Amino acid sequence: MSRLQIFLESMDENEILKNGARDCAPLRYWGKGAVTLLGDSAHPCRPNLGQGGCMALEDAVILAKCLGSGLPIEAALPRHESLRFHRTKHIQQHSLVMGYTGQWQAPLSLTVAT
Ligand SMILES: Cc1cc2nc3c(=O)[nH]c(=O)nc-3n(C[C@H](O)[C@H](O)[C@H](O)COP(=O)(O)OP(=O)(O)OC[C@H]3O[C@@H](n4cnc5c(N)ncnc54)[C@H](O)[C@@H]3O)c2cc1C
């Protein structure tokens, strides 16, 4: 039995969170007033590129800068959104394409794609 199997066997079935991973079209608005989203809640995507955690960290850094800029919160949050939207949208869309092409199985398609 592998170490992974031993680890999985040792877990309580009821303690295992089973969530599906889904892509989502880029959201044009992440919040309103003094409330905003960041990370996966703002721009979820399946881990085809392994960028979700990176984007969440980038969001946090930019959000902190916006909140520390002296702008009122109702202006700082949209500023954060506008600074982050295009990059996260691009990665979401790229991830969607990678997920799609990653499912290709026909040899000719794979040759063309690679
Ligand atoms: C299999 C897999 C592989 C991945 N590989 C990579 C990778 O290689 N590189 C990379 O950059 N990213 C990777 N990611 C993506 C990365 O894990 C996520 O994008 C990242 O964790 C998002 O961070 P987040 O803080 O937005 O959300 P989360 O990490 O999901 O954090 C949200 C937190 O909120 C908590 N929460 C939820 N609801 C409530 C509530 N009502 N009250 C209180 N707390 C609540 C949750 O328990 C959780 O702790 C991978 C994801 C998966 C699934």
PDB file of N, CA, C and O in Angstrom, residues 49-104:
ATOM      1  N   LEU A  49      -3.662  25.826 -15.083  1.00  0.00           N
ATOM      2  CA  LEU A  49      -2.390  26.541 -15.191  1.00  0.00           C
ATOM      3  C   LEU A  49      -1.689  26.648 -13.836  1.00  0.00           C
ATOM      4  O   LEU A  49      -0.560  27.118 -13.763  1.00  0.00           O
ATOM      5  N   GLY A  50      -2.365  26.273 -12.751  1.00  0.00           N
ATOM      6  CA  GLY A  50      -1.769  26.413 -11.418  1.00  0.00           C
ATOM      7  C   GLY A  50      -1.530  27.876 -11.068  1.00  0.00           C
ATOM      8  O   GLY A  50      -0.472  28.236 -10.546  1.00  0.00           O
ATOM      9  N   GLN A  51      -2.509  28.718 -11.360  1.00  0.00           N
ATOM     10  CA  GLN A  51      -2.328  30.158 -11.141  1.00  0.00           C
ATOM     11  C   GLN A  51      -3.297  30.751 -10.113  1.00  0.00           C
ATOM     12  O   GLN A  51      -3.180  31.918  -9.752  1.00  0.00           O
ATOM     13  N   GLY A  52      -4.273  29.950  -9.664  1.00  0.00           N
ATOM     14  CA  GLY A  52      -5.300  30.502  -8.765  1.00  0.00           C
ATOM     15  C   GLY A  52      -4.713  31.055  -7.473  1.00  0.00           C
ATOM     16  O   GLY A  52      -5.075  32.144  -7.023  1.00  0.00           O
ATOM     17  N   GLY A  53      -3.809  30.299  -6.858  1.00  0.00           N
ATOM     18  CA  GLY A  53      -3.194  30.756  -5.610  1.00  0.00           C
ATOM     19  C   GLY A  53      -2.323  31.977  -5.842  1.00  0.00           C
ATOM     20  O   GLY A  53      -2.302  32.908  -5.027  1.00  0.00           O
ATOM     21  N   CYS A  54      -1.617  31.977  -6.979  1.00  0.00           N
ATOM     22  CA  CYS A  54      -0.766  33.138  -7.325  1.00  0.00           C
ATOM     23  C   CYS A  54      -1.632  34.382  -7.485  1.00  0.00           C
ATOM     24  O   CYS A  54      -1.299  35.449  -6.959  1.00  0.00           O
ATOM     25  N   MET A  55      -2.758  34.225  -8.187  1.00  0.00           N
ATOM     26  CA  MET A  55      -3.636  35.385  -8.392  1.00  0.00           C
ATOM     27  C   MET A  55      -4.207  35.882  -7.063  1.00  0.00           C
ATOM     28  O   MET A  55      -4.349  37.089  -6.853  1.00  0.00           O
ATOM     29  N   ALA A  56      -4.541  34.939  -6.175  1.00  0.00           N
ATOM     30  CA  ALA A  56      -5.096  35.339  -4.871  1.00  0.00           C
ATOM     31  C   ALA A  56      -4.065  36.163  -4.087  1.00  0.00           C
ATOM     32  O   ALA A  56      -4.407  37.170  -3.449  1.00  0.00           O
ATOM     33  N   LEU A  57      -2.799  35.741  -4.153  1.00  0.00           N
ATOM     34  CA  LEU A  57      -1.736  36.482  -3.455  1.00  0.00           C
ATOM     35  C   LEU A  57      -1.532  37.864  -4.079  1.00  0.00           C
ATOM     36  O   LEU A  57      -1.372  38.865  -3.375  1.00  0.00           O
ATOM     37  N   GLU A  58      -1.532  37.902  -5.409  1.00  0.00           N
ATOM     38  CA  GLU A  58      -1.392  39.200  -6.087  1.00  0.00           C
ATOM     39  C   GLU A  58      -2.541  40.131  -5.691  1.00  0.00           C
ATOM     40  O   GLU A  58      -2.329  41.311  -5.419  1.00  0.00           O
ATOM     41  N   ASP A  59      -3.751  39.580  -5.687  1.00  0.00           N
ATOM     42  CA  ASP A  59      -4.913  40.382  -5.272  1.00  0.00           C
ATOM     43  C   ASP A  59      -4.667  40.995  -3.893  1.00  0.00           C
ATOM     44  O   ASP A  59      -4.946  42.176  -3.664  1.00  0.00           O
ATOM     45  N   ALA A  60      -4.197  40.151  -2.969  1.00  0.00           N
ATOM     46  CA  ALA A  60      -4.013  40.612  -1.594  1.00  0.00           C
ATOM     47  C   ALA A  60      -3.015  41.763  -1.527  1.00  0.00           C
ATOM     48  O   ALA A  60      -3.235  42.756  -0.812  1.00  0.00           O
ATOM     49  N   VAL A  61      -1.933  41.647  -2.307  1.00  0.00           N
ATOM     50  CA  VAL A  61      -0.903  42.706  -2.285  1.00  0.00           C
ATOM     51  C   VAL A  61      -1.481  44.001  -2.855  1.00  0.00           C
ATOM     52  O   VAL A  61      -1.327  45.084  -2.266  1.00  0.00           O
ATOM     53  N   ILE A  62      -2.149  43.891  -3.991  1.00  0.00           N
ATOM     54  CA  ILE A  62      -2.699  45.098  -4.634  1.00  0.00           C
ATOM     55  C   ILE A  62      -3.819  45.694  -3.781  1.00  0.00           C
ATOM     56  O   ILE A  62      -3.926  46.920  -3.636  1.00  0.00           O
ATOM     57  N   LEU A  63      -4.636  44.818  -3.190  1.00  0.00           N
ATOM     58  CA  LEU A  63      -5.710  45.326  -2.327  1.00  0.00           C
ATOM     59  C   LEU A  63      -5.122  46.096  -1.144  1.00  0.00           C
ATOM     60  O   LEU A  63      -5.605  47.189  -0.802  1.00  0.00           O
ATOM     61  N   ALA A  64      -4.077  45.547  -0.543  1.00  0.00           N
ATOM     62  CA  ALA A  64      -3.449  46.235   0.594  1.00  0.00           C
ATOM     63  C   ALA A  64      -2.915  47.603   0.163  1.00  0.00           C
ATOM     64  O   ALA A  64      -3.056  48.594   0.882  1.00  0.00           O
ATOM     65  N   LYS A  65      -2.309  47.654  -1.043  1.00  0.00           N
ATOM     66  CA  LYS A  65      -1.779  48.935  -1.532  1.00  0.00           C
ATOM     67  C   LYS A  65      -2.911  49.924  -1.754  1.00  0.00           C
ATOM     68  O   LYS A  65      -2.788  51.108  -1.416  1.00  0.00           O
ATOM     69  N   CYS A  66      -4.001  49.460  -2.343  1.00  0.00           N
ATOM     70  CA  CYS A  66      -5.139  50.362  -2.608  1.00  0.00           C
ATOM     71  C   CYS A  66      -5.736  50.863  -1.300  1.00  0.00           C
ATOM     72  O   CYS A  66      -6.060  52.045  -1.168  1.00  0.00           O
ATOM     73  N   LEU A  67      -5.881  49.959  -0.326  1.00  0.00           N
ATOM     74  CA  LEU A  67      -6.474  50.367   0.952  1.00  0.00           C
ATOM     75  C   LEU A  67      -5.543  51.314   1.708  1.00  0.00           C
ATOM     76  O   LEU A  67      -6.009  52.158   2.476  1.00  0.00           O
ATOM     77  N   GLY A  68      -4.241  51.180   1.462  1.00  0.00           N
ATOM     78  CA  GLY A  68      -3.279  52.045   2.149  1.00  0.00           C
ATOM     79  C   GLY A  68      -2.973  53.326   1.396  1.00  0.00           C
ATOM     80  O   GLY A  68      -2.119  54.118   1.819  1.00  0.00           O
ATOM     81  N   SER A  69      -3.667  53.533   0.276  1.00  0.00           N
ATOM     82  CA  SER A  69      -3.323  54.679  -0.572  1.00  0.00           C
ATOM     83  C   SER A  69      -3.934  55.998  -0.114  1.00  0.00           C
ATOM     84  O   SER A  69      -3.612  57.045  -0.664  1.00  0.00           O
ATOM     85  N   GLY A  70      -4.821  55.923   0.851  1.00  0.00           N
ATOM     86  CA  GLY A  70      -5.469  57.150   1.311  1.00  0.00           C
ATOM     87  C   GLY A  70      -6.826  57.392   0.656  1.00  0.00           C
ATOM     88  O   GLY A  70      -7.560  58.288   1.059  1.00  0.00           O
ATOM     89  N   LEU A  71      -7.141  56.574  -0.360  1.00  0.00           N
ATOM     90  CA  LEU A  71      -8.465  56.695  -0.983  1.00  0.00           C
ATOM     91  C   LEU A  71      -9.527  56.226   0.008  1.00  0.00           C
ATOM     92  O   LEU A  71      -9.270  55.313   0.804  1.00  0.00           O
ATOM     93  N   PRO A  72     -10.752  56.794  -0.069  1.00  0.00           N
ATOM     94  CA  PRO A  72     -11.832  56.218   0.735  1.00  0.00           C
ATOM     95  C   PRO A  72     -12.105  54.781   0.268  1.00  0.00           C
ATOM     96  O   PRO A  72     -11.864  54.461  -0.908  1.00  0.00           O
ATOM     97  N   ILE A  73     -12.589  53.955   1.159  1.00  0.00           N
ATOM     98  CA  ILE A  73     -12.743  52.528   0.828  1.00  0.00           C
ATOM     99  C   ILE A  73     -13.631  52.314  -0.398  1.00  0.00           C
ATOM    100  O   ILE A  73     -13.372  51.430  -1.218  1.00  0.00           O
ATOM    101  N   GLU A  74     -14.653  53.152  -0.570  1.00  0.00           N
ATOM    102  CA  GLU A  74     -15.564  52.995  -1.722  1.00  0.00           C
ATOM    103  C   GLU A  74     -14.856  53.290  -3.040  1.00  0.00           C
ATOM    104  O   GLU A  74     -15.334  52.906  -4.103  1.00  0.00           O
ATOM    105  N   ALA A  75     -13.711  53.982  -2.994  1.00  0.00           N
ATOM    106  CA  ALA A  75     -12.916  54.238  -4.197  1.00  0.00           C
ATOM    107  C   ALA A  75     -11.747  53.251  -4.293  1.00  0.00           C
ATOM    108  O   ALA A  75     -11.340  52.859  -5.395  1.00  0.00           O
ATOM    109  N   ALA A  76     -11.219  52.835  -3.133  1.00  0.00           N
ATOM    110  CA  ALA A  76     -10.059  51.932  -3.126  1.00  0.00           C
ATOM    111  C   ALA A  76     -10.436  50.551  -3.682  1.00  0.00           C
ATOM    112  O   ALA A  76      -9.649  49.936  -4.417  1.00  0.00           O
ATOM    113  N   LEU A  77     -11.643  50.074  -3.366  1.00  0.00           N
ATOM    114  CA  LEU A  77     -12.024  48.734  -3.833  1.00  0.00           C
ATOM    115  C   LEU A  77     -12.221  48.686  -5.351  1.00  0.00           C
ATOM    116  O   LEU A  77     -11.693  47.774  -6.007  1.00  0.00           O
ATOM    117  N   PRO A  78     -12.940  49.634  -5.962  1.00  0.00           N
ATOM    118  CA  PRO A  78     -13.008  49.642  -7.429  1.00  0.00           C
ATOM    119  C   PRO A  78     -11.644  49.834  -8.083  1.00  0.00           C
ATOM    120  O   PRO A  78     -11.371  49.306  -9.166  1.00  0.00           O
ATOM    121  N   ARG A  79     -10.768  50.582  -7.426  1.00  0.00           N
ATOM    122  CA  ARG A  79      -9.402  50.759  -7.956  1.00  0.00           C
ATOM    123  C   ARG A  79      -8.691  49.400  -7.997  1.00  0.00           C
ATOM    124  O   ARG A  79      -8.047  49.045  -8.984  1.00  0.00           O
ATOM    125  N   HIS A  80      -8.808  48.646  -6.921  1.00  0.00           N
ATOM    126  CA  HIS A  80      -8.234  47.307  -6.871  1.00  0.00           C
ATOM    127  C   HIS A  80      -8.802  46.453  -8.013  1.00  0.00           C
ATOM    128  O   HIS A  80      -8.054  45.789  -8.745  1.00  0.00           O
ATOM    129  N   GLU A  81     -10.099  46.508  -8.172  1.00  0.00           N
ATOM    130  CA  GLU A  81     -10.757  45.713  -9.210  1.00  0.00           C
ATOM    131  C   GLU A  81     -10.252  46.094 -10.599  1.00  0.00           C
ATOM    132  O   GLU A  81      -9.951  45.230 -11.421  1.00  0.00           O
ATOM    133  N   SER A  82     -10.136  47.390 -10.838  1.00  0.00           N
ATOM    134  CA  SER A  82      -9.710  47.815 -12.176  1.00  0.00           C
ATOM    135  C   SER A  82      -8.248  47.451 -12.431  1.00  0.00           C
ATOM    136  O   SER A  82      -7.863  47.139 -13.557  1.00  0.00           O
ATOM    137  N   LEU A  83      -7.418  47.439 -11.376  1.00  0.00           N
ATOM    138  CA  LEU A  83      -6.010  47.056 -11.549  1.00  0.00           C
ATOM    139  C   LEU A  83      -5.859  45.549 -11.785  1.00  0.00           C
ATOM    140  O   LEU A  83      -4.909  45.104 -12.422  1.00  0.00           O
ATOM    141  N   ARG A  84      -6.791  44.772 -11.266  1.00  0.00           N
ATOM    142  CA  ARG A  84      -6.658  43.319 -11.325  1.00  0.00           C
ATOM    143  C   ARG A  84      -7.485  42.655 -12.421  1.00  0.00           C
ATOM    144  O   ARG A  84      -7.220  41.514 -12.792  1.00  0.00           O
ATOM    145  N   PHE A  85      -8.513  43.337 -12.906  1.00  0.00           N
ATOM    146  CA  PHE A  85      -9.490  42.672 -13.773  1.00  0.00           C
ATOM    147  C   PHE A  85      -8.869  42.075 -15.037  1.00  0.00           C
ATOM    148  O   PHE A  85      -9.087  40.902 -15.350  1.00  0.00           O
ATOM    149  N   HIS A  86      -8.096  42.861 -15.780  1.00  0.00           N
ATOM    150  CA  HIS A  86      -7.634  42.381 -17.085  1.00  0.00           C
ATOM    151  C   HIS A  86      -6.668  41.197 -16.961  1.00  0.00           C
ATOM    152  O   HIS A  86      -6.741  40.247 -17.737  1.00  0.00           O
ATOM    153  N   ARG A  87      -5.793  41.256 -15.978  1.00  0.00           N
ATOM    154  CA  ARG A  87      -4.852  40.135 -15.798  1.00  0.00           C
ATOM    155  C   ARG A  87      -5.598  38.854 -15.400  1.00  0.00           C
ATOM    156  O   ARG A  87      -5.361  37.787 -15.966  1.00  0.00           O
ATOM    157  N   THR A  88      -6.502  38.967 -14.448  1.00  0.00           N
ATOM    158  CA  THR A  88      -7.202  37.759 -13.993  1.00  0.00           C
ATOM    159  C   THR A  88      -8.138  37.231 -15.086  1.00  0.00           C
ATOM    160  O   THR A  88      -8.275  36.020 -15.251  1.00  0.00           O
ATOM    161  N   LYS A  89      -8.736  38.137 -15.851  1.00  0.00           N
ATOM    162  CA  LYS A  89      -9.599  37.709 -16.963  1.00  0.00           C
ATOM    163  C   LYS A  89      -8.779  36.926 -17.991  1.00  0.00           C
ATOM    164  O   LYS A  89      -9.198  35.869 -18.465  1.00  0.00           O
ATOM    165  N   HIS A  90      -7.606  37.443 -18.299  1.00  0.00           N
ATOM    166  CA  HIS A  90      -6.728  36.785 -19.277  1.00  0.00           C
ATOM    167  C   HIS A  90      -6.360  35.379 -18.794  1.00  0.00           C
ATOM    168  O   HIS A  90      -6.422  34.409 -19.562  1.00  0.00           O
ATOM    169  N   ILE A  91      -5.992  35.260 -17.531  1.00  0.00           N
ATOM    170  CA  ILE A  91      -5.583  33.948 -17.006  1.00  0.00           C
ATOM    171  C   ILE A  91      -6.781  32.997 -16.960  1.00  0.00           C
ATOM    172  O   ILE A  91      -6.662  31.819 -17.308  1.00  0.00           O
ATOM    173  N   GLN A  92      -7.939  33.512 -16.563  1.00  0.00           N
ATOM    174  CA  GLN A  92      -9.144  32.661 -16.547  1.00  0.00           C
ATOM    175  C   GLN A  92      -9.428  32.110 -17.939  1.00  0.00           C
ATOM    176  O   GLN A  92      -9.723  30.924 -18.112  1.00  0.00           O
ATOM    177  N   GLN A  93      -9.344  32.974 -18.929  1.00  0.00           N
ATOM    178  CA  GLN A  93      -9.660  32.547 -20.296  1.00  0.00           C
ATOM    179  C   GLN A  93      -8.604  31.572 -20.825  1.00  0.00           C
ATOM    180  O   GLN A  93      -8.918  30.586 -21.479  1.00  0.00           O
ATOM    181  N   HIS A  94      -7.341  31.841 -20.503  1.00  0.00           N
ATOM    182  CA  HIS A  94      -6.253  30.961 -20.929  1.00  0.00           C
ATOM    183  C   HIS A  94      -6.407  29.592 -20.257  1.00  0.00           C
ATOM    184  O   HIS A  94      -6.200  28.542 -20.877  1.00  0.00           O
ATOM    185  N   SER A  95      -6.782  29.602 -18.999  1.00  0.00           N
ATOM    186  CA  SER A  95      -6.972  28.359 -18.255  1.00  0.00           C
ATOM    187  C   SER A  95      -8.108  27.538 -18.862  1.00  0.00           C
ATOM    188  O   SER A  95      -8.017  26.305 -18.968  1.00  0.00           O
ATOM    189  N   LEU A  96      -9.152  28.236 -19.276  1.00  0.00           N
ATOM    190  CA  LEU A  96     -10.293  27.553 -19.902  1.00  0.00           C
ATOM    191  C   LEU A  96      -9.845  26.831 -21.173  1.00  0.00           C
ATOM    192  O   LEU A  96     -10.184  25.664 -21.400  1.00  0.00           O
ATOM    193  N   VAL A  97      -9.033  27.520 -21.984  1.00  0.00           N
ATOM    194  CA  VAL A  97      -8.538  26.927 -23.237  1.00  0.00           C
ATOM    195  C   VAL A  97      -7.635  25.729 -22.920  1.00  0.00           C
ATOM    196  O   VAL A  97      -7.746  24.665 -23.545  1.00  0.00           O
ATOM    197  N   MET A  98      -6.763  25.887 -21.916  1.00  0.00           N
ATOM    198  CA  MET A  98      -5.859  24.782 -21.550  1.00  0.00           C
ATOM    199  C   MET A  98      -6.647  23.573 -21.064  1.00  0.00           C
ATOM    200  O   MET A  98      -6.314  22.429 -21.373  1.00  0.00           O
ATOM    201  N   GLY A  99      -7.695  23.823 -20.289  1.00  0.00           N
ATOM    202  CA  GLY A  99      -8.527  22.731 -19.790  1.00  0.00           C
ATOM    203  C   GLY A  99      -9.226  22.017 -20.935  1.00  0.00           C
ATOM    204  O   GLY A  99      -9.328  20.788 -20.956  1.00  0.00           O
ATOM    205  N   TYR A 100      -9.657  22.799 -21.899  1.00  0.00           N
ATOM    206  CA  TYR A 100     -10.361  22.233 -23.054  1.00  0.00           C
ATOM    207  C   TYR A 100      -9.406  21.400 -23.909  1.00  0.00           C
ATOM    208  O   TYR A 100      -9.667  20.243 -24.221  1.00  0.00           O
ATOM    209  N   THR A 101      -8.265  21.976 -24.266  1.00  0.00           N
ATOM    210  CA  THR A 101      -7.332  21.250 -25.125  1.00  0.00           C
ATOM    211  C   THR A 101      -6.714  20.052 -24.384  1.00  0.00           C
ATOM    212  O   THR A 101      -6.345  19.058 -24.995  1.00  0.00           O
ATOM    213  N   GLY A 102      -6.636  20.163 -23.058  1.00  0.00           N
ATOM    214  CA  GLY A 102      -6.091  19.056 -22.270  1.00  0.00           C
ATOM    215  C   GLY A 102      -6.960  17.811 -22.329  1.00  0.00           C
ATOM    216  O   GLY A 102      -6.512  16.709 -21.999  1.00  0.00           O
ATOM    217  N   GLN A 103      -8.212  17.982 -22.747  1.00  0.00           N
ATOM    218  CA  GLN A 103      -9.117  16.836 -22.851  1.00  0.00           C
ATOM    219  C   GLN A 103      -9.065  16.182 -24.234  1.00  0.00           C
ATOM    220  O   GLN A 103      -9.688  15.148 -24.448  1.00  0.00           O
ATOM    221  N   TRP A 104      -8.350  16.823 -25.165  1.00  0.00           N
ATOM    222  CA  TRP A 104      -8.288  16.249 -26.513  1.00  0.00           C
ATOM    223  C   TRP A 104      -7.628  14.880 -26.462  1.00  0.00           C
ATOM    224  O   TRP A 104      -6.649  14.674 -25.760  1.00  0.00           O
TER     225      TRP A 104
END
